[in-house]
């Protein structure tokens, strides 16, 4: 799948990737050891940013962001942290967790859509979804 993505839609895309791991954790577990996430931002003209999910033989998703020039590096670091965690699902590595902690620092990492509780890390958020809302009839996994 190849698509152009406006930077304004980056957060929506990231949230969709992360949300998909709530209802399909087995997918995250399957790809964890097989797919890699690259997030590269060109420093010269035409200032594109490229996101790719790939393995050693094939690219599965490739997104090129056209209007990357006016956005700070921090946005891309947050995107990289979220996308990497979203692709890897429940099997997040300590490096992914550290990257998210560094990118978000004092910000809330994720807010539960069902109860509004805030979480500082992906593992805490995922555990909350699994213990408080999974197959309980209040939204996620129901």
C-alpha atoms as an extended CHARMM CRD file, in Angstrom:
* protein
*
       142  EXT
         1         1  UNK       CA              0.0000000000        0.0000000000        0.0000000000  PROA      1               0.0000000000
         2         2  UNK       CA              1.4090000000        3.3690000000       -0.9960000000  PROA      2               0.0000000000
         3         3  UNK       CA             -0.2710000000        6.6250000000       -0.1160000000  PROA      3               0.0000000000
         4         4  UNK       CA              0.4900000000       10.2730000000        0.3670000000  PROA      4               0.0000000000
         5         5  UNK       CA             -0.4400000000       11.5900000000        3.7760000000  PROA      5               0.0000000000
         6         6  UNK       CA             -0.8650000000       15.2220000000        4.7560000000  PROA      6               0.0000000000
         7         7  UNK       CA              0.9280000000       15.9910000000        8.0150000000  PROA      7               0.0000000000
         8         8  UNK       CA             -2.3300000000       17.2370000000        9.5280000000  PROA      8               0.0000000000
         9         9  UNK       CA             -3.5790000000       13.6300000000        9.3360000000  PROA      9               0.0000000000
        10        10  UNK       CA             -0.5190000000       12.1510000000       11.0510000000  PROA      10              0.0000000000
        11        11  UNK       CA             -2.0370000000       11.9550000000       14.5340000000  PROA      11              0.0000000000
        12        12  UNK       CA             -5.2340000000       10.3540000000       13.2160000000  PROA      12              0.0000000000
        13        13  UNK       CA             -3.1780000000        7.7270000000       11.3810000000  PROA      13              0.0000000000
        14        14  UNK       CA             -1.0020000000        7.0340000000       14.4210000000  PROA      14              0.0000000000
        15        15  UNK       CA             -4.0550000000        6.6470000000       16.6440000000  PROA      15              0.0000000000
        16        16  UNK       CA             -5.6240000000        4.2320000000       14.1540000000  PROA      16              0.0000000000
        17        17  UNK       CA             -2.4830000000        2.0760000000       14.1570000000  PROA      17              0.0000000000
        18        18  UNK       CA             -2.3060000000        2.0810000000       17.9530000000  PROA      18              0.0000000000
        19        19  UNK       CA             -6.0520000000        1.4480000000       18.3360000000  PROA      19              0.0000000000
        20        20  UNK       CA             -5.8810000000       -1.5200000000       15.9720000000  PROA      20              0.0000000000
        21        21  UNK       CA             -3.6250000000       -3.3330000000       18.4380000000  PROA      21              0.0000000000
        22        22  UNK       CA             -6.3630000000       -3.1400000000       21.0810000000  PROA      22              0.0000000000
        23        23  UNK       CA             -8.6480000000       -5.4190000000       19.1060000000  PROA      23              0.0000000000
        24        24  UNK       CA             -6.0490000000       -7.4900000000       17.2380000000  PROA      24              0.0000000000
        25        25  UNK       CA             -3.2020000000       -8.1290000000       19.6780000000  PROA      25              0.0000000000
        26        26  UNK       CA             -2.3470000000      -11.3760000000       17.8950000000  PROA      26              0.0000000000
        27        27  UNK       CA             -1.4100000000       -9.3330000000       14.8110000000  PROA      27              0.0000000000
        28        28  UNK       CA              0.9850000000       -7.2700000000       16.9030000000  PROA      28              0.0000000000
        29        29  UNK       CA              2.4830000000      -10.4480000000       18.3090000000  PROA      29              0.0000000000
        30        30  UNK       CA              2.9050000000      -11.9660000000       14.8360000000  PROA      30              0.0000000000
        31        31  UNK       CA              4.6850000000       -9.0000000000       13.2960000000  PROA      31              0.0000000000
        32        32  UNK       CA              6.8210000000       -8.0740000000       16.2820000000  PROA      32              0.0000000000
        33        33  UNK       CA              9.8150000000      -10.1680000000       15.2690000000  PROA      33              0.0000000000
        34        34  UNK       CA              9.3510000000       -9.8290000000       11.5190000000  PROA      34              0.0000000000
        35        35  UNK       CA              8.5890000000       -6.2010000000       10.6420000000  PROA      35              0.0000000000
        36        36  UNK       CA             10.6360000000       -3.0670000000       11.1450000000  PROA      36              0.0000000000
        37        37  UNK       CA              9.5320000000        0.5570000000       11.2830000000  PROA      37              0.0000000000
        38        38  UNK       CA             11.5360000000        3.3220000000        9.5980000000  PROA      38              0.0000000000
        39        39  UNK       CA             10.7390000000        6.9820000000       10.0420000000  PROA      39              0.0000000000
        40        40  UNK       CA             13.0360000000        9.2550000000        8.0290000000  PROA      40              0.0000000000
        41        41  UNK       CA             12.8040000000       13.0070000000        7.5320000000  PROA      41              0.0000000000
        42        42  UNK       CA             14.7190000000       14.6090000000        4.6660000000  PROA      42              0.0000000000
        43        43  UNK       CA             16.6830000000       17.6930000000        5.7150000000  PROA      43              0.0000000000
        44        44  UNK       CA             16.9110000000       19.1790000000        2.2070000000  PROA      44              0.0000000000
        45        45  UNK       CA             14.4890000000       19.8930000000       -0.6280000000  PROA      45              0.0000000000
        46        46  UNK       CA             11.7850000000       18.5750000000       -1.0580000000  PROA      46              0.0000000000
        47        47  UNK       CA             11.5810000000       18.1240000000        2.7560000000  PROA      47              0.0000000000
        48        48  UNK       CA              9.5090000000       14.9480000000        2.6240000000  PROA      48              0.0000000000
        49        49  UNK       CA              9.1500000000       12.6060000000        5.5660000000  PROA      49              0.0000000000
        50        50  UNK       CA              8.9050000000        8.9030000000        4.8250000000  PROA      50              0.0000000000
        51        51  UNK       CA              7.3410000000        6.2380000000        7.0390000000  PROA      51              0.0000000000
        52        52  UNK       CA              7.7600000000        2.5730000000        6.0980000000  PROA      52              0.0000000000
        53        53  UNK       CA              6.8410000000       -0.7700000000        7.6430000000  PROA      53              0.0000000000
        54        54  UNK       CA              8.9380000000       -3.5040000000        6.0550000000  PROA      54              0.0000000000
        55        55  UNK       CA             10.7170000000       -6.7990000000        6.4350000000  PROA      55              0.0000000000
        56        56  UNK       CA             13.9340000000       -7.9100000000        4.7390000000  PROA      56              0.0000000000
        57        57  UNK       CA             12.1990000000       -8.5080000000        1.3890000000  PROA      57              0.0000000000
        58        58  UNK       CA              9.1450000000       -6.2740000000        1.0900000000  PROA      58              0.0000000000
        59        59  UNK       CA              7.6660000000       -2.9360000000        2.1460000000  PROA      59              0.0000000000
        60        60  UNK       CA              4.1700000000       -3.3690000000        3.5760000000  PROA      60              0.0000000000
        61        61  UNK       CA              3.2390000000        0.2640000000        4.1400000000  PROA      61              0.0000000000
        62        62  UNK       CA              4.9620000000        3.3220000000        2.7560000000  PROA      62              0.0000000000
        63        63  UNK       CA              3.7110000000        6.8280000000        3.4730000000  PROA      63              0.0000000000
        64        64  UNK       CA              5.3030000000        9.9980000000        2.1600000000  PROA      64              0.0000000000
        65        65  UNK       CA              4.4540000000       13.2240000000        3.9520000000  PROA      65              0.0000000000
        66        66  UNK       CA              4.7090000000       16.1270000000        1.5320000000  PROA      66              0.0000000000
        67        67  UNK       CA              4.4580000000       19.1410000000        3.8620000000  PROA      67              0.0000000000
        68        68  UNK       CA              7.1480000000       18.1590000000        6.3360000000  PROA      68              0.0000000000
        69        69  UNK       CA              9.2090000000       21.3680000000        6.2470000000  PROA      69              0.0000000000
        70        70  UNK       CA              7.3970000000       23.4710000000        8.8320000000  PROA      70              0.0000000000
        71        71  UNK       CA              6.9850000000       20.8310000000       11.5150000000  PROA      71              0.0000000000
        72        72  UNK       CA              9.3470000000       20.3290000000       14.4470000000  PROA      72              0.0000000000
        73        73  UNK       CA             11.5000000000       17.2350000000       14.8840000000  PROA      73              0.0000000000
        74        74  UNK       CA              9.5850000000       16.4630000000       18.0910000000  PROA      74              0.0000000000
        75        75  UNK       CA              6.4400000000       15.6980000000       16.0800000000  PROA      75              0.0000000000
        76        76  UNK       CA              8.3050000000       13.0760000000       14.0910000000  PROA      76              0.0000000000
        77        77  UNK       CA              9.8970000000       11.5610000000       17.1820000000  PROA      77              0.0000000000
        78        78  UNK       CA              6.4420000000       11.2080000000       18.7520000000  PROA      78              0.0000000000
        79        79  UNK       CA              5.1560000000        9.7130000000       15.5200000000  PROA      79              0.0000000000
        80        80  UNK       CA              8.0300000000        7.2510000000       15.3690000000  PROA      80              0.0000000000
        81        81  UNK       CA              7.4780000000        6.1950000000       18.9770000000  PROA      81              0.0000000000
        82        82  UNK       CA              3.7460000000        5.6860000000       18.5190000000  PROA      82              0.0000000000
        83        83  UNK       CA              4.0310000000        3.9600000000       15.1590000000  PROA      83              0.0000000000
        84        84  UNK       CA              6.7080000000        1.5870000000       16.3590000000  PROA      84              0.0000000000
        85        85  UNK       CA              4.6620000000        0.6910000000       19.4280000000  PROA      85              0.0000000000
        86        86  UNK       CA              1.4910000000        0.4380000000       17.3500000000  PROA      86              0.0000000000
        87        87  UNK       CA              3.0710000000       -1.9760000000       14.8850000000  PROA      87              0.0000000000
        88        88  UNK       CA              4.6670000000       -4.0550000000       17.6170000000  PROA      88              0.0000000000
        89        89  UNK       CA              1.4870000000       -4.2660000000       19.6690000000  PROA      89              0.0000000000
        90        90  UNK       CA              1.6230000000       -5.8100000000       23.1090000000  PROA      90              0.0000000000
        91        91  UNK       CA              5.2130000000       -7.0010000000       22.7550000000  PROA      91              0.0000000000
        92        92  UNK       CA              6.7130000000       -3.5380000000       23.1690000000  PROA      92              0.0000000000
        93        93  UNK       CA             10.4400000000       -3.5400000000       23.8410000000  PROA      93              0.0000000000
        94        94  UNK       CA             12.1610000000       -1.5070000000       26.5610000000  PROA      94              0.0000000000
        95        95  UNK       CA             13.6700000000        0.5960000000       23.7490000000  PROA      95              0.0000000000
        96        96  UNK       CA             10.1890000000        1.4420000000       22.4310000000  PROA      96              0.0000000000
        97        97  UNK       CA              9.0330000000        2.3730000000       25.9210000000  PROA      97              0.0000000000
        98        98  UNK       CA             12.1180000000        4.5660000000       26.4570000000  PROA      98              0.0000000000
        99        99  UNK       CA             11.5970000000        6.2400000000       23.0780000000  PROA      99              0.0000000000
       100       100  UNK       CA              7.9890000000        7.0660000000       23.9830000000  PROA      100             0.0000000000
       101       101  UNK       CA              9.0000000000        8.3380000000       27.4260000000  PROA      101             0.0000000000
       102       102  UNK       CA             11.6670000000       10.5660000000       25.8580000000  PROA      102             0.0000000000
       103       103  UNK       CA              9.3780000000       11.8440000000       23.0970000000  PROA      103             0.0000000000
       104       104  UNK       CA              6.4380000000       12.6430000000       25.3620000000  PROA      104             0.0000000000
       105       105  UNK       CA              8.2620000000       13.5240000000       28.6010000000  PROA      105             0.0000000000
       106       106  UNK       CA              5.6170000000       15.2500000000       30.7380000000  PROA      106             0.0000000000
       107       107  UNK       CA              2.6890000000       14.6630000000       28.3920000000  PROA      107             0.0000000000
       108       108  UNK       CA              0.0300000000       12.0210000000       28.8200000000  PROA      108             0.0000000000
       109       109  UNK       CA              0.9350000000        9.1380000000       26.5190000000  PROA      109             0.0000000000
       110       110  UNK       CA             -2.5970000000        7.8170000000       26.0110000000  PROA      110             0.0000000000
       111       111  UNK       CA             -6.1060000000        8.4130000000       27.3790000000  PROA      111             0.0000000000
       112       112  UNK       CA             -8.6330000000        5.5960000000       27.6360000000  PROA      112             0.0000000000
       113       113  UNK       CA            -11.5700000000        6.3170000000       25.3290000000  PROA      113             0.0000000000
       114       114  UNK       CA            -13.9500000000        4.3870000000       27.5560000000  PROA      114             0.0000000000
       115       115  UNK       CA            -13.2900000000        5.7940000000       31.0340000000  PROA      115             0.0000000000
       116       116  UNK       CA            -10.9970000000        8.7920000000       30.3950000000  PROA      116             0.0000000000
       117       117  UNK       CA             -8.1300000000        7.5710000000       32.6010000000  PROA      117             0.0000000000
       118       118  UNK       CA             -4.6500000000        8.8620000000       31.6260000000  PROA      118             0.0000000000
       119       119  UNK       CA             -1.5830000000        6.6540000000       31.2130000000  PROA      119             0.0000000000
       120       120  UNK       CA              2.1130000000        7.4960000000       31.0120000000  PROA      120             0.0000000000
       121       121  UNK       CA              3.1980000000        4.3500000000       29.1760000000  PROA      121             0.0000000000
       122       122  UNK       CA              1.9650000000        1.9760000000       26.5180000000  PROA      122             0.0000000000
       123       123  UNK       CA              2.2530000000       -1.0760000000       28.7840000000  PROA      123             0.0000000000
       124       124  UNK       CA              0.1150000000        0.5820000000       31.4670000000  PROA      124             0.0000000000
       125       125  UNK       CA             -2.4910000000        1.5910000000       28.8860000000  PROA      125             0.0000000000
       126       126  UNK       CA             -2.5890000000       -1.8410000000       27.2650000000  PROA      126             0.0000000000
       127       127  UNK       CA             -2.8560000000       -3.5780000000       30.6500000000  PROA      127             0.0000000000
       128       128  UNK       CA             -5.7320000000       -1.2680000000       31.5970000000  PROA      128             0.0000000000
       129       129  UNK       CA             -7.5930000000       -2.0900000000       28.3690000000  PROA      129             0.0000000000
       130       130  UNK       CA             -7.1040000000       -5.8190000000       28.9480000000  PROA      130             0.0000000000
       131       131  UNK       CA             -8.1020000000       -5.8310000000       32.6170000000  PROA      131             0.0000000000
       132       132  UNK       CA            -10.7920000000       -3.1580000000       32.7730000000  PROA      132             0.0000000000
       133       133  UNK       CA            -12.5180000000       -3.1570000000       29.3930000000  PROA      133             0.0000000000
       134       134  UNK       CA            -11.7010000000       -6.2740000000       27.3640000000  PROA      134             0.0000000000
       135       135  UNK       CA            -14.9170000000       -8.1330000000       26.4970000000  PROA      135             0.0000000000
       136       136  UNK       CA            -16.8690000000       -6.3980000000       29.2480000000  PROA      136             0.0000000000
       137       137  UNK       CA            -19.3730000000       -4.8280000000       26.9080000000  PROA      137             0.0000000000
       138       138  UNK       CA            -18.1680000000       -1.2460000000       27.3450000000  PROA      138             0.0000000000
       139       139  UNK       CA            -16.5600000000       -0.6490000000       23.9810000000  PROA      139             0.0000000000
       140       140  UNK       CA            -13.1520000000       -2.1840000000       23.3940000000  PROA      140             0.0000000000
       141       141  UNK       CA            -13.1200000000       -5.8250000000       22.3520000000  PROA      141             0.0000000000
       142       142  UNK       CA            -16.8550000000       -6.2020000000       22.8160000000  PROA      142             0.0000000000
